[in-house]
XYZ file of C-alpha atoms in Angstrom:
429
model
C 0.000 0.000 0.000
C 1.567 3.441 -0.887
C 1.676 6.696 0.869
C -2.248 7.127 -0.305
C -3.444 4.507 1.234
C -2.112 5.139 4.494
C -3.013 8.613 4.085
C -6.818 7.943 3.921
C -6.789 5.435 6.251
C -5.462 8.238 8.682
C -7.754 10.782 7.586
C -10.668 8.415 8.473
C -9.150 7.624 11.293
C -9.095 11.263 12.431
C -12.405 11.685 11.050
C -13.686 9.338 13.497
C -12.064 10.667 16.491
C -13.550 14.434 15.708
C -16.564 13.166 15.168
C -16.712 10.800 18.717
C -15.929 13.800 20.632
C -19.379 15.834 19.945
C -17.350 18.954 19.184
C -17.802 18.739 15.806
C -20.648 18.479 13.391
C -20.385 15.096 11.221
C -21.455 17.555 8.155
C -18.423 20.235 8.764
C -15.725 17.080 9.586
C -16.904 14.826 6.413
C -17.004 18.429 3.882
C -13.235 19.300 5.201
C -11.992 15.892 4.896
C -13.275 15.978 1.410
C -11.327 18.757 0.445
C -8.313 17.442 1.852
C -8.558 14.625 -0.772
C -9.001 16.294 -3.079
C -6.887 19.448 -2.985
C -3.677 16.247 -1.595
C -4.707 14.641 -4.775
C -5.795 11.489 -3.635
C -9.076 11.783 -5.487
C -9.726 14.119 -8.722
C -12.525 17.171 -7.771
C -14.758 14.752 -10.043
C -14.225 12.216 -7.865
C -14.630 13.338 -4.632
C -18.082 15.250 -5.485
C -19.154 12.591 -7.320
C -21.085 11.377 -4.110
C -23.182 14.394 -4.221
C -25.278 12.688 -7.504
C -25.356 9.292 -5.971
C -28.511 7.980 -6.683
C -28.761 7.299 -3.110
C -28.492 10.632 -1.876
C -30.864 11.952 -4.178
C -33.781 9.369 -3.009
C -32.789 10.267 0.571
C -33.098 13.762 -0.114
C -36.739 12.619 -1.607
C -37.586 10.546 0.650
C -37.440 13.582 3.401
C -39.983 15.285 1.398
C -41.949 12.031 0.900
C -42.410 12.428 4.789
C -42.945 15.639 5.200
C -46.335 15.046 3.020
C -47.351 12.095 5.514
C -46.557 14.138 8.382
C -48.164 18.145 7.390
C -51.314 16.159 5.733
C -51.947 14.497 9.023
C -51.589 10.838 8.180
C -49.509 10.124 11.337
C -52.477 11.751 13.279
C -54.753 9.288 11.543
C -53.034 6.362 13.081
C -52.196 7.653 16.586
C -56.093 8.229 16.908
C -57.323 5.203 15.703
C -54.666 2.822 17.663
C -53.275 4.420 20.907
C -57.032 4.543 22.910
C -56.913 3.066 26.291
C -54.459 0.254 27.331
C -54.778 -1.606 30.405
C -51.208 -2.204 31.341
C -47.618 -0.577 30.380
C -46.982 -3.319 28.303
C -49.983 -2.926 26.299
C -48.915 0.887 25.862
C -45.555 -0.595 24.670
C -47.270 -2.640 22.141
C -49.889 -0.046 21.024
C -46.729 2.092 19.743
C -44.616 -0.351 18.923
C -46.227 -2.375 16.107
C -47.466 0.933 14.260
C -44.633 2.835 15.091
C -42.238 -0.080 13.270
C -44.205 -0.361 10.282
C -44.429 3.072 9.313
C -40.659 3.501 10.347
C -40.668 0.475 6.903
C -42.072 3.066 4.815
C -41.035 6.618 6.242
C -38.190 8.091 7.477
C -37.830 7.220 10.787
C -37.042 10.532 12.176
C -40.322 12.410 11.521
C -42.333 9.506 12.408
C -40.584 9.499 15.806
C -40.931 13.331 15.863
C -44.461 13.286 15.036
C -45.544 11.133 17.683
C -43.357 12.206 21.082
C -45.673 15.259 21.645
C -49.088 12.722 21.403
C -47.621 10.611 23.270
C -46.745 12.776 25.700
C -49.807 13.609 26.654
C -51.704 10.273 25.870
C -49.326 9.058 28.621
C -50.620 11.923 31.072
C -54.690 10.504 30.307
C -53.883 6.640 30.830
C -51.469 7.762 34.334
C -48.188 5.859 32.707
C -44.450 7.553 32.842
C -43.496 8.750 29.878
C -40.100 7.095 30.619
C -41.950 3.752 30.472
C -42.808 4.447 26.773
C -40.288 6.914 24.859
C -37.969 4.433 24.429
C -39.909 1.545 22.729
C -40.888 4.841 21.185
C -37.106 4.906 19.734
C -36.261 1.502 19.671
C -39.465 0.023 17.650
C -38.792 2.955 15.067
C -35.146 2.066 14.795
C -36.475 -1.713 14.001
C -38.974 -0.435 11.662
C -36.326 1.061 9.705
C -34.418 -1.859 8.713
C -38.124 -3.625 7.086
C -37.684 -2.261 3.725
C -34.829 -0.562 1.628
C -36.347 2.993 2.341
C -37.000 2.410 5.746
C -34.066 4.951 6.717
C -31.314 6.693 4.999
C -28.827 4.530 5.899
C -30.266 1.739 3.382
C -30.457 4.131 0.766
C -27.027 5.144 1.303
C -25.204 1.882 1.852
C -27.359 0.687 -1.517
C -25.992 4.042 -3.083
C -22.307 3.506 -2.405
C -22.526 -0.612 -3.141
C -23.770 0.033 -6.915
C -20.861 3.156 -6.821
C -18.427 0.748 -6.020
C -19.586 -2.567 -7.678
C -21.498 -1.025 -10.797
C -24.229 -3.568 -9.853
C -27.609 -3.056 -9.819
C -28.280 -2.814 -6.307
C -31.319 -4.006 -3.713
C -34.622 -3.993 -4.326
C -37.234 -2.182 -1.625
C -37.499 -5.691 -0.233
C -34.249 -6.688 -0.371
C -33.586 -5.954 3.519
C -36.791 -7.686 4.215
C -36.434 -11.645 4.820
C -33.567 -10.685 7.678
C -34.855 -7.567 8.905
C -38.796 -8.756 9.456
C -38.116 -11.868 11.895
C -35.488 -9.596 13.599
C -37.807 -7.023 14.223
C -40.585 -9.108 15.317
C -37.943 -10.577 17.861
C -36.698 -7.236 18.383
C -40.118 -5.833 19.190
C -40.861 -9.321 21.410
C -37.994 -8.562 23.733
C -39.097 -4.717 24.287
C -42.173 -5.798 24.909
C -41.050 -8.873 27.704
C -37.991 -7.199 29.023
C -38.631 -3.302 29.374
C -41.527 -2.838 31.145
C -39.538 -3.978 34.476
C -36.145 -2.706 33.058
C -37.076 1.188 32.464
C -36.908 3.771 34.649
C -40.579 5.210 36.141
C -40.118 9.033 36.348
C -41.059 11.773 34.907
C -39.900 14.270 32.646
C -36.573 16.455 33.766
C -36.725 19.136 30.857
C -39.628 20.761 28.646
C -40.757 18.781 26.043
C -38.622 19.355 22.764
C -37.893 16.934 20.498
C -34.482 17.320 19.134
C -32.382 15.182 16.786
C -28.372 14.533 17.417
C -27.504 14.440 13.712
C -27.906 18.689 13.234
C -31.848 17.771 12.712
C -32.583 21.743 13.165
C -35.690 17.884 10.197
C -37.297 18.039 13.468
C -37.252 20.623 16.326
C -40.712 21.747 15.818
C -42.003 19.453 13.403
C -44.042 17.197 15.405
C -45.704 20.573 17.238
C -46.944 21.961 14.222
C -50.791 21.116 13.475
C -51.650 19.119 10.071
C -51.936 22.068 7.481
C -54.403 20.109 5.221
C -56.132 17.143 6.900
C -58.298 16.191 4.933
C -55.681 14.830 2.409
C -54.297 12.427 4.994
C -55.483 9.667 3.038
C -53.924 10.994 -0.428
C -50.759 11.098 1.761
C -50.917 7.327 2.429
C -51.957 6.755 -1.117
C -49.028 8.536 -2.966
C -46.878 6.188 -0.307
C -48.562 3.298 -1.017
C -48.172 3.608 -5.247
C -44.732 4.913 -4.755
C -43.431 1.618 -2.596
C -45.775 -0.200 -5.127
C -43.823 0.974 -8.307
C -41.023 0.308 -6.508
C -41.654 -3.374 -5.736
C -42.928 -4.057 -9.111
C -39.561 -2.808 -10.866
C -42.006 -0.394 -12.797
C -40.120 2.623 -11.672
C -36.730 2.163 -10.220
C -36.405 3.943 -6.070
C -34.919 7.185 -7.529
C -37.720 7.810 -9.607
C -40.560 6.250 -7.225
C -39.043 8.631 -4.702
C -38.962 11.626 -7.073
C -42.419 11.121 -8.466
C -43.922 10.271 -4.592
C -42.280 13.815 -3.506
C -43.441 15.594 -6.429
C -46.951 14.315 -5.872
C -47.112 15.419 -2.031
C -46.016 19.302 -3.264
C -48.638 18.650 -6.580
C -51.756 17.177 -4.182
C -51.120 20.093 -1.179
C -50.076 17.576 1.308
C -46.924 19.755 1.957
C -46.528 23.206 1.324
C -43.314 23.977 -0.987
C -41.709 25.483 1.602
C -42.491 22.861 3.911
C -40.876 20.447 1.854
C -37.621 22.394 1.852
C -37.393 22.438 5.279
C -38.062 18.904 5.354
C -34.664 18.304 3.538
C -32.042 17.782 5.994
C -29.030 19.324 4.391
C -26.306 18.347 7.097
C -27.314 14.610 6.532
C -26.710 15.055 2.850
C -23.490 16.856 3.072
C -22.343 14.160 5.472
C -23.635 11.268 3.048
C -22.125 12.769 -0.168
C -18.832 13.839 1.737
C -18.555 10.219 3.009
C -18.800 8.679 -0.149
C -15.105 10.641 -1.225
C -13.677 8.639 2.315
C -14.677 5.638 1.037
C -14.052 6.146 -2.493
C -10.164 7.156 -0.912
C -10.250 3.765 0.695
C -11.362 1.252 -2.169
C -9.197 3.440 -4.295
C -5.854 3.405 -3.135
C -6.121 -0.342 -1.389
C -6.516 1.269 2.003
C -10.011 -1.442 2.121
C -7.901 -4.282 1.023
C -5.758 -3.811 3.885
C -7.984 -3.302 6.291
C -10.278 -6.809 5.007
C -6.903 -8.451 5.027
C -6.654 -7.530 8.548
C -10.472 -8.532 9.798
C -10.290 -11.664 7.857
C -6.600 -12.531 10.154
C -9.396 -12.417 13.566
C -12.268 -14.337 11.900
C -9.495 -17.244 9.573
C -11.355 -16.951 7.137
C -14.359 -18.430 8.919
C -17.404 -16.973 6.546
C -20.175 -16.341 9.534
C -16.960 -15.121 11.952
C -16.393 -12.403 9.483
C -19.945 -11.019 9.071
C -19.854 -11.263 13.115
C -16.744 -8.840 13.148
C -18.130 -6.427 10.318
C -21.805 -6.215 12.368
C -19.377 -5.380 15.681
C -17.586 -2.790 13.548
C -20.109 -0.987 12.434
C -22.582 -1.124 15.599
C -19.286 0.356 17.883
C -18.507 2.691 15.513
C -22.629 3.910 14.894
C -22.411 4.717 18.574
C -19.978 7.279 18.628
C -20.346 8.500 15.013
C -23.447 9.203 12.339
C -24.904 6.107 11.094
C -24.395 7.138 8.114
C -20.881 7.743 8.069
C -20.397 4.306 9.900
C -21.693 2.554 6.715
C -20.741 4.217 4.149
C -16.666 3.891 5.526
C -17.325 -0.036 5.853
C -18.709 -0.710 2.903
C -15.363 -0.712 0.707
C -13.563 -3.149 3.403
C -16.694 -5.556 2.719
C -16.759 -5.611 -0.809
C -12.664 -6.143 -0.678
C -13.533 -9.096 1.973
C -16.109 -10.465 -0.138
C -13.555 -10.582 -3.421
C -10.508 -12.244 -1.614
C -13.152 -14.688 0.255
C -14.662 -15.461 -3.366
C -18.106 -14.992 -1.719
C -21.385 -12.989 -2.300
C -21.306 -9.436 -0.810
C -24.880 -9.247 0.173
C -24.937 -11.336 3.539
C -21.834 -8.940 4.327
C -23.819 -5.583 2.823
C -27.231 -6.664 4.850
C -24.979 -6.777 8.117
C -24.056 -3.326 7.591
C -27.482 -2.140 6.658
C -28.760 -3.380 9.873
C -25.862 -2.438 12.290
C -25.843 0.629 11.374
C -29.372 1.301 12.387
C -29.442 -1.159 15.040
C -27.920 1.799 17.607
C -29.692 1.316 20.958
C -26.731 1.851 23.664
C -26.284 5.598 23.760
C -28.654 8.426 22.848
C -26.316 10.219 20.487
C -25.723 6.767 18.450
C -28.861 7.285 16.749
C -31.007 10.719 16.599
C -34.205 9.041 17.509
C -32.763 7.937 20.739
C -31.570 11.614 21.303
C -34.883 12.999 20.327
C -36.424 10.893 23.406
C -33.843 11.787 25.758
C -36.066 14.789 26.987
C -39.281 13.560 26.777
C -38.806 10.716 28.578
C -36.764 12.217 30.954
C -33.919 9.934 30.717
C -30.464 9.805 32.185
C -27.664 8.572 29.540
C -27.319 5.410 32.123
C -31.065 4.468 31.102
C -29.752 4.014 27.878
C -26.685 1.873 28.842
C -28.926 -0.221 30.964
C -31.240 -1.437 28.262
C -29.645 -0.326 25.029
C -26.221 -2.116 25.980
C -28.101 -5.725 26.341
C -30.259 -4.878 23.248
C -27.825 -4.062 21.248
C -26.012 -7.402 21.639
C -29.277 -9.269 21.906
C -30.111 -8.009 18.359
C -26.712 -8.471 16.839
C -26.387 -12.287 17.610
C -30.008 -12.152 16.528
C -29.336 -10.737 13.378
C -26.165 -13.085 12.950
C -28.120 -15.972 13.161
C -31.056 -15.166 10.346
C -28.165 -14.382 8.024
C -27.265 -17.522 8.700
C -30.522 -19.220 7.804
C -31.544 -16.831 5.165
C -28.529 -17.148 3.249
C -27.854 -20.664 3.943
C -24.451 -20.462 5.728
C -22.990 -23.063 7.738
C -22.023 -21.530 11.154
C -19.460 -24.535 11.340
């Protein structure tokens, strides 16, 4: 490896420790690391902006205003009035927001469905006399499950898609793709909230005013789930624009990008969300994070900096095929905690596909492993922005979360293991 490789292998490595330390915003240490590359000459200026018309980015950036539609027309509403009513026990609150809570989070950006439903259940929790400690986090947890159902179920899909047809020139997954590993680990997911965390979570109330923030510069979400529906009575066009969109999708009529574009289009077209609405939807530090991240890892599959590093993971696991998707889930799940999602995938993605190509074996096991560690962030509230978005509301300390995020998140990680396993047909001797 030449002086390139170790080069951006030490500018992700100092990427990494800027962003752990909170100080800096993922957006501003991803853009400067970008320029680095390129003005060092590691990467061309075409190639280091060539992240920033990934088709991934472009159906995150859609799929923000895809939500915004669901969210301003009410269609979140619809749901929460229909299904919360009047449980008889905490767990049954539990379950009343975590089964429609995770299957939106398949469909919707996690974030504003999260956002959308901390003030109502707020005060639903006030009516039925239950903490709203006891239910924030199955609040955050059941949303970050949701999100690994389909391909579009959060960004992090879309990106790690994105960069895997960047890097391979293959097609790519289809909406359903994710599906057949993360379904039965949700439902298992959801099954152990639902068993364990009704003894396991704190009962208090809240310590600070309500006010749902995000920890990913989300300036897609301080007020968003306080503002009423603008146009209610188009909830159910809302639902139906996301229904024909994922539709398309499936189908291979349309391909995401444009099933994204046209669903986003329609929301603006049929009033569910105001033009302006829709650009505030649009999370720009997210994007410039996910299109400067794509540079990184372009650096590393580049100038053999991946290689290295496979070379290296594959020494701990000998080779062993279900040892080595063990190691890259770990990787990715520490390094979600302290950094963006995002940016967690998006670096590991290069060291998997050079794994896969020395191993002679199929990248997708390896790709779905990344896919769902990197959304699979329960420990810490700043490991995923749902989790900080709760913090507040539920009045939680951070040890909360290292009591029953710590336990979940290697509960769901040996979980996930094992359905790779089965789903792919691996032998796990």
């Amino acid at each position: 490896m030449d002086w390139q490789g170790w080069f951006s292998l030490a500018l992700a490595g100092g990427a990494l420790l800027l962003m752990s330390t909170g100080r800096f915003a993922p957006h501003l240490v991803m853009m400067g690391v970008l320029v680095v590359l390129s003005v060092s000459g590691v990467l061309s200026p075409d190639q280091a902006l060539a992240g920033f018309s990934n088709s991934g980015l472009m159906t995150v950036a859609a799929m923000f205003v895809v939500a915004a539609g669901v969210h301003h027309s009410g269609g979140v509403e619809l749901l929460v009035t229909h299904l919360l009513r009047h449980p008889r026990s905490v767990r049954s609150a539990q379950a009343r927001i975590a089964v429609p809570v995770s299957l939106l989070s398949g469909f919707l950006n996690n974030t504003p469905v999260v956002a959308t439903m901390i003030p109502a259940i707020h005060s639903w929790s006030d009516r039925i006399g239950i903490a709203p400690s006891k239910l924030m986090i199955p609040l955050s947890y059941s949303a970050i499950l949701g999100g690994t159902l389909t391909l579009v179920g959060t960004s992090t899909n879309l990106v790690v898609n994105g960069q895997y047809q960047r890097l391979t020139g293959a097609e790519g997954f289809s909406i359903f793709s994710i599906t057949s590993v993360g379904l039965p680990v949700a439902v298992i997911g959801i099954a152990a909230i639902l068993l364990v965390m009704p003894r396991l979570l704190p009962d208090h109330g809240p310590r600070i005013a309500l006010s749902p923030t995000a920890g990913d510069g989300d300036a897609l979400v301080s007020d968003i789930g306080a503002e009423p529906a603008n146009a209610p009575e188009r909830a159910w066009w809302s639902w139906a624009i996301l229904l024909g969109m994922v539709v398309l999708a499936a189908v291979g009529t349309l391909s995401m990008l444009n099933a994204a574009f046209l669903g986003a289009a329609l929301m603006i077209l049929t009033g569910c969300c105001s033009p302006r609405q829709a650009q505030r939807a649009i999370d720009v530090p997210v994007l410039l994070t996910i299109g400067a991240s794509f540079a990184l890892g372009a650096a590393l599959a580049d100038t053999g900096a991946a290689g290295y590093l496979a070379e290296r993971i594959m020494g701990l696991s000998h080779g062993h095929l279900l040892l080595s998707i063990f190691l890259v889930y770990f990787a990715v799940s520490v390094l979600t905690e302290v950094v963006t999602n995002n940016a967690a995938a998006v670096l590991v993605i290069p060291v998997v596909l050079s794994m896969t190509t020395v191993m002679g074996v199929a990248p997708e096991p390896f790709v779905i492993a990344v896919m769902m560690a990197a959304s699979a962030s329960f420990a810490t509230p700043i490991g995923y922005q749902t989790n900080m978005m709760v913090l507040g509301p539920g009045g939680y300390r951070f040890s909360d979360f290292l009591r029953v995020g710590l336990p979940m998140n290697l509960f769901i990680g040996l979980v996930t293991v094992a359905v790779i396993a089965v789903v792919y047909g691996i032998n796990p001797w």
